Coordinates of C-alpha atoms and ligand atoms in Angstrom, one line a residue:
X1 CA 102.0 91.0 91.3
X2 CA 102.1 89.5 94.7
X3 CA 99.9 87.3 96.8
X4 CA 98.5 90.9 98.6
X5 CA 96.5 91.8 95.4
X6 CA 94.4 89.4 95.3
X7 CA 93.8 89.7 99.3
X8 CA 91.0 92.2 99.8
X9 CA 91.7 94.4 102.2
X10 CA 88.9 95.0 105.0
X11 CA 89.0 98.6 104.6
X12 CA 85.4 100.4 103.3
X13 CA 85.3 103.6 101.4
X14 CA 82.0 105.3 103.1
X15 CA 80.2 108.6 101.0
X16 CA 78.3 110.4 102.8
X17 CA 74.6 111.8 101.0
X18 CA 76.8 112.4 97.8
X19 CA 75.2 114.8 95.2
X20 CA 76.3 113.9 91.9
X21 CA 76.1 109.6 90.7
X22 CA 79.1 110.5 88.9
X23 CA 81.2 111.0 91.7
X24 CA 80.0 107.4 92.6
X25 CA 81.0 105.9 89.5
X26 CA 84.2 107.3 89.2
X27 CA 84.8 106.6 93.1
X28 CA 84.2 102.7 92.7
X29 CA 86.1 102.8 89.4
X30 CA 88.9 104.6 91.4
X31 CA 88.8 101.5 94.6
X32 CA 89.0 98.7 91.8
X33 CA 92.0 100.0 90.0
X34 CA 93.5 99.9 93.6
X35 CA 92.5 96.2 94.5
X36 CA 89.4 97.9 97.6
X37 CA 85.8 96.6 96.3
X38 CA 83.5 97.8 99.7
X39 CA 81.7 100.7 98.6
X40 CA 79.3 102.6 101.4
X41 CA 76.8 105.1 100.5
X42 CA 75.3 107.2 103.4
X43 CA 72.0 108.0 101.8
X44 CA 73.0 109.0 98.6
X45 CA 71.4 112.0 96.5
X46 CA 70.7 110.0 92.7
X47 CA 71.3 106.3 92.6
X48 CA 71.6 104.1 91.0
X49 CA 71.9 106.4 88.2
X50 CA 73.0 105.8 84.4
X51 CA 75.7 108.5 85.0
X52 CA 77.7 105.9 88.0
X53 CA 77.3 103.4 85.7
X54 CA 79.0 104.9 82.6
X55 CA 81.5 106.8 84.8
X56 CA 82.6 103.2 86.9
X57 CA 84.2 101.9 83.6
X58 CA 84.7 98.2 84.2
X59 CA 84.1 98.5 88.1
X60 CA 80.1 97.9 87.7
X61 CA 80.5 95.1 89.9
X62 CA 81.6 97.4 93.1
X63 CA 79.0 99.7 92.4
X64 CA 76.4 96.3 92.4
X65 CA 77.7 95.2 95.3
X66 CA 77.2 98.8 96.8
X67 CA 75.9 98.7 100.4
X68 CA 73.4 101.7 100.8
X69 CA 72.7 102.9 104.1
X70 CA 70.3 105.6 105.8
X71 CA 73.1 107.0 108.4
X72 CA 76.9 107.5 109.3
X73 CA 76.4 105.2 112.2
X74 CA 74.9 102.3 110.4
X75 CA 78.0 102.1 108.0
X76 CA 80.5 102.0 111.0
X77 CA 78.7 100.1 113.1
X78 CA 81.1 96.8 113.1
X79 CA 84.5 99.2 112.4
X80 CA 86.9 100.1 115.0
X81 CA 88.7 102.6 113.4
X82 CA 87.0 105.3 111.5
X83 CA 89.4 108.1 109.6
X84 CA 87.4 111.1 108.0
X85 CA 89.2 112.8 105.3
X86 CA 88.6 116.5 105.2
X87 CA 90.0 119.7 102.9
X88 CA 89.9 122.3 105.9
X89 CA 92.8 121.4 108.9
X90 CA 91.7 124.1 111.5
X91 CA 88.4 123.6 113.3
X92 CA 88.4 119.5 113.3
X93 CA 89.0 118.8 116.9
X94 CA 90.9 115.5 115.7
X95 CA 94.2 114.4 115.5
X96 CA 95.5 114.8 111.9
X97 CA 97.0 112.1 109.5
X98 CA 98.6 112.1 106.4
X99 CA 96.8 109.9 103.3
X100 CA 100.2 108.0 103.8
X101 CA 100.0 107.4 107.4
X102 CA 95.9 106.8 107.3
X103 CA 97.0 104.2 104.8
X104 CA 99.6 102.4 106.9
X105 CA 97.2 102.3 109.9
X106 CA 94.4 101.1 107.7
X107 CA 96.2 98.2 106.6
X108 CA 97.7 97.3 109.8
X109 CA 94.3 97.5 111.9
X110 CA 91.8 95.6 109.0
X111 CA 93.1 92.5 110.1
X112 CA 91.2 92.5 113.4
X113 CA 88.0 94.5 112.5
X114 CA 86.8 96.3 109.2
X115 CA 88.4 100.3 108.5
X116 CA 86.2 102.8 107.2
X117 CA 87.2 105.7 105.1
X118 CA 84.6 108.5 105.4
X119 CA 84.1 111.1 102.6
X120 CA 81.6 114.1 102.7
X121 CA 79.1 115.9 100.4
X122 CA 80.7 117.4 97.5
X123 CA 79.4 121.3 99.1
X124 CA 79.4 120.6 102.5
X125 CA 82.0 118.3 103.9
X126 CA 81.5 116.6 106.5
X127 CA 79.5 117.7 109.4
X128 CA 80.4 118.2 113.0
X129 CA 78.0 115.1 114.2
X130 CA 80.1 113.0 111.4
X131 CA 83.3 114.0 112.4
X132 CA 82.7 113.4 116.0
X133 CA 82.3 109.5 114.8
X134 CA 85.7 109.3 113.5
X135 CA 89.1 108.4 115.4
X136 CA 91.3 110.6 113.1
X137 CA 91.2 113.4 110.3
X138 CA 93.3 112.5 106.3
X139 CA 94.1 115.6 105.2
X140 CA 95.6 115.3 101.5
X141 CA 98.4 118.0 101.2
X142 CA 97.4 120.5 98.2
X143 CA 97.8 124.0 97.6
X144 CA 96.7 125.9 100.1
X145 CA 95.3 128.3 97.3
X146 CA 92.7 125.3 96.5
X147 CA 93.0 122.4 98.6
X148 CA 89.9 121.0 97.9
X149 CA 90.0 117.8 95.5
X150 CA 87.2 116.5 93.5
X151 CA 85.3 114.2 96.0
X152 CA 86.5 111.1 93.7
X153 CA 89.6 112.4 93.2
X154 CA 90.2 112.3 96.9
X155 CA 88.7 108.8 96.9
X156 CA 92.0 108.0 94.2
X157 CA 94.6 109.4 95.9
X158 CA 93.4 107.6 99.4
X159 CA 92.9 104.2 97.4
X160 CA 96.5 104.3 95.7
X161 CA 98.5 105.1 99.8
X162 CA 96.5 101.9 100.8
X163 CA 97.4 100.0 97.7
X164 CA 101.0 101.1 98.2
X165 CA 101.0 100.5 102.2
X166 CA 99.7 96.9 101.2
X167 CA 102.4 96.1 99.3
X168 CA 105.0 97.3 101.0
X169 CA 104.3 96.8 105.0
X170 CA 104.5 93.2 106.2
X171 CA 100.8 92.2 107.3
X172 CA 100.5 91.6 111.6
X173 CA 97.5 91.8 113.6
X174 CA 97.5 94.4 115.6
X175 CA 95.6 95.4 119.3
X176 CA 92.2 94.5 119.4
X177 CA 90.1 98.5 119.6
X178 CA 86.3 98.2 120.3
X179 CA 83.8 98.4 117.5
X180 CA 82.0 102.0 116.8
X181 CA 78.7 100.4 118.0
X182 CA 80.5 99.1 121.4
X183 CA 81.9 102.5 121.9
X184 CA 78.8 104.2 120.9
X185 CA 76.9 102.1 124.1
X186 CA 79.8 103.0 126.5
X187 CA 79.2 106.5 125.4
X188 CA 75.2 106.3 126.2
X189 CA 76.2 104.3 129.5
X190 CA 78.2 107.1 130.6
X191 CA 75.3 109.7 129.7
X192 CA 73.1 107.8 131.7
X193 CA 75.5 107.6 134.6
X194 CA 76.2 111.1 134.7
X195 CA 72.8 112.3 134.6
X196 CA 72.0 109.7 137.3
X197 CA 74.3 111.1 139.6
X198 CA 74.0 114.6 138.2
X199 CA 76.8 114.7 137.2
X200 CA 75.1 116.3 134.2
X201 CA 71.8 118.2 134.7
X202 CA 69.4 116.6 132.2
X203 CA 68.1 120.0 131.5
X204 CA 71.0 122.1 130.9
X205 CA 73.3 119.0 129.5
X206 CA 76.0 122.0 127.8
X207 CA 78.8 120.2 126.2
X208 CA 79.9 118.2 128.5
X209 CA 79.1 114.9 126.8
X210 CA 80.8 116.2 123.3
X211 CA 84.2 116.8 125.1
X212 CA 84.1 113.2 127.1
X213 CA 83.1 111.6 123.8
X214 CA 85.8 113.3 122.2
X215 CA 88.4 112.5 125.2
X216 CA 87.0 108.4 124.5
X217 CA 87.7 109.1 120.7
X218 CA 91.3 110.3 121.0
X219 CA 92.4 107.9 123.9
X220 CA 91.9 104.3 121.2
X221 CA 91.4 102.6 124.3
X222 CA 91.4 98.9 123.4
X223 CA 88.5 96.4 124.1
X224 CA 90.4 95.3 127.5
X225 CA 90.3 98.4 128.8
X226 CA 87.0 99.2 127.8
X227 CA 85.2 96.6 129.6
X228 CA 86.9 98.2 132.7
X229 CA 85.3 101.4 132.0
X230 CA 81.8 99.3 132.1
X231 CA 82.5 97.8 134.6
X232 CA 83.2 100.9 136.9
X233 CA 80.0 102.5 135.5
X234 CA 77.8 99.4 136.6
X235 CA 79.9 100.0 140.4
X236 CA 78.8 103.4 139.8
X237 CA 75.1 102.9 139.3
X238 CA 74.7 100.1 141.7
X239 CA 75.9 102.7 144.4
X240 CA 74.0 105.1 143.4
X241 CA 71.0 103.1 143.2
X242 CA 71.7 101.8 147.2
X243 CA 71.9 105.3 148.1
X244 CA 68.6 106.3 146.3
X245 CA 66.8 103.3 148.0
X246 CA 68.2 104.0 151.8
X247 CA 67.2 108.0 151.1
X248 CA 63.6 106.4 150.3
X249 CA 63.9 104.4 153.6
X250 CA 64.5 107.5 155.6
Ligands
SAH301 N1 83.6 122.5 101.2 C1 83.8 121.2 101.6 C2 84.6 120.5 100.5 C3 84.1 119.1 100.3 S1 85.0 118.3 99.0 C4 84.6 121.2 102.9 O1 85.0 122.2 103.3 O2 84.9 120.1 103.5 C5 84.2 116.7 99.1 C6 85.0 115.7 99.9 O3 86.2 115.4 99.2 C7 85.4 116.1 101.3 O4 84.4 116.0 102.2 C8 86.5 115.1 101.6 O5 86.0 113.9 101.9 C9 87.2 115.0 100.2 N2 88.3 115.9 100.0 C10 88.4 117.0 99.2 N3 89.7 117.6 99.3 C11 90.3 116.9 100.3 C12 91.6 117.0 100.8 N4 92.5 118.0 100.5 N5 92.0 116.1 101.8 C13 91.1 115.2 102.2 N6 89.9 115.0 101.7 C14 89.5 115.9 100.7

């Protein structure tokens, strides 16, 4: 053992609306064997439920400690990076990680703000509004026959890369990214600025505003540079506001 196990790791494991308590069980017994004890649950189907119990062996204590939540956004709030693991490769407009490399960049970014993990519904996945709240996509290599794991199962094999990347990679803080709630504000700023300008017609918005969120997403921009972004958008409105009030003069 090394002085890393008994260091928990700021990385949650976040369930989205799962269906079956057993899959919860399983997936907190699955995060203690591998040293991670913050469970999220997204509005979860059954629980607590006798069936998570029994199936969390001696890892009762994650599963008490459980924070339940009504939405995506409330367990990411305070994360700055958010990875969303998903069977399907094609259609996820994000860029694509290994459970390996999700793993290294986990452990290297928890040391400045939490990491969260995001897992969908057993049937369904993740949807599109989810996956538009995450940074980068895990796929687990499987057969391409069946490459879709048992939602705990998943939860295992993602656990054991982040137990092995803590072992092995040398713990440094790395850059300093904004939290999802900070980004999420930008994001409404810039809404607000575009439609102000009309930039975006209110009434016909289109896409525009998924494919700028996505192009914020993708770019990690760090906190620096994010407070530069504001602060053009204030510039912006306060010259847009002058001109509004000397049109009303005229
Ligand atoms: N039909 C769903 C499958 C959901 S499986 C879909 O198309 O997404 C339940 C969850 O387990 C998934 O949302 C994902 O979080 C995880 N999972 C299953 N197989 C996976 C794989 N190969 N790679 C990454 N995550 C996987």
């Amino acid at each position: 053992m090394t002085g890393l196990d008994h260091m928990a790791l700021n990385i949650r494991i976040v369930l989205i609306k799962t269906w079956h308590p057993g899959n919860i069980g399983a997936a907190a017994r699955a995060m203690k064997n591998m040293g991670l004890d913050q469970l999220y649950l997204v509005d979860p189907v059954d629980f607590p439920s006798p069936e998570a119990t029994s199936r969390a062996g001696q890892a009762t204590d994650v599963l008490a400690n459980a924070t339940i939540v009504p939405t995506l956004a409330a367990a990411l709030a305070d994360c700055a990076l958010v990875i969303g693991t998903s069977a399907r490769d094609r259609s996820i407009p994000l860029p694509a990680l290994s459970a390996e490399q999700s793993a290294q960049q986990a452990v290297a970014e928890q040391t400045q703000s939490p990491v969260a993990i995001v897992f969908g519904r057993e049937r369904m996945g993740l949807h599109n509004d989810e996956i538009q709240q995450c940074h980068f996509q895990l796929n687990i290599d499987a057969s391409p026959d069946y490459p879709v794991l048992n939602l705990s199962q998943a939860v295992q094999l993602v656990c054991y890369e982040i137990h092995k990347a803590s072992l092995i990679q040398p713990i440094r803080p790395t850059e300093a990214y904004p939290l999802h709630q900070e980004l999420a504000h930008f994001q409404d700023h810039l809404a607000n600025t575009a439609q102000a300008i009309n930039f975006i017609n209110s009434r016909h918005p289109g896409q525009v505003m998924e494919h700028l969120q996505a192009v914020f997403r993708r770019a990690r921009l760090t906190r620096k540079e994010l407070s530069l972004l504001r602060g053009f958008l204030t510039a912006v409105d306060k010259t847009d506001r002058r001109d509004q009030e000397s049109d009303a003069a005229h």
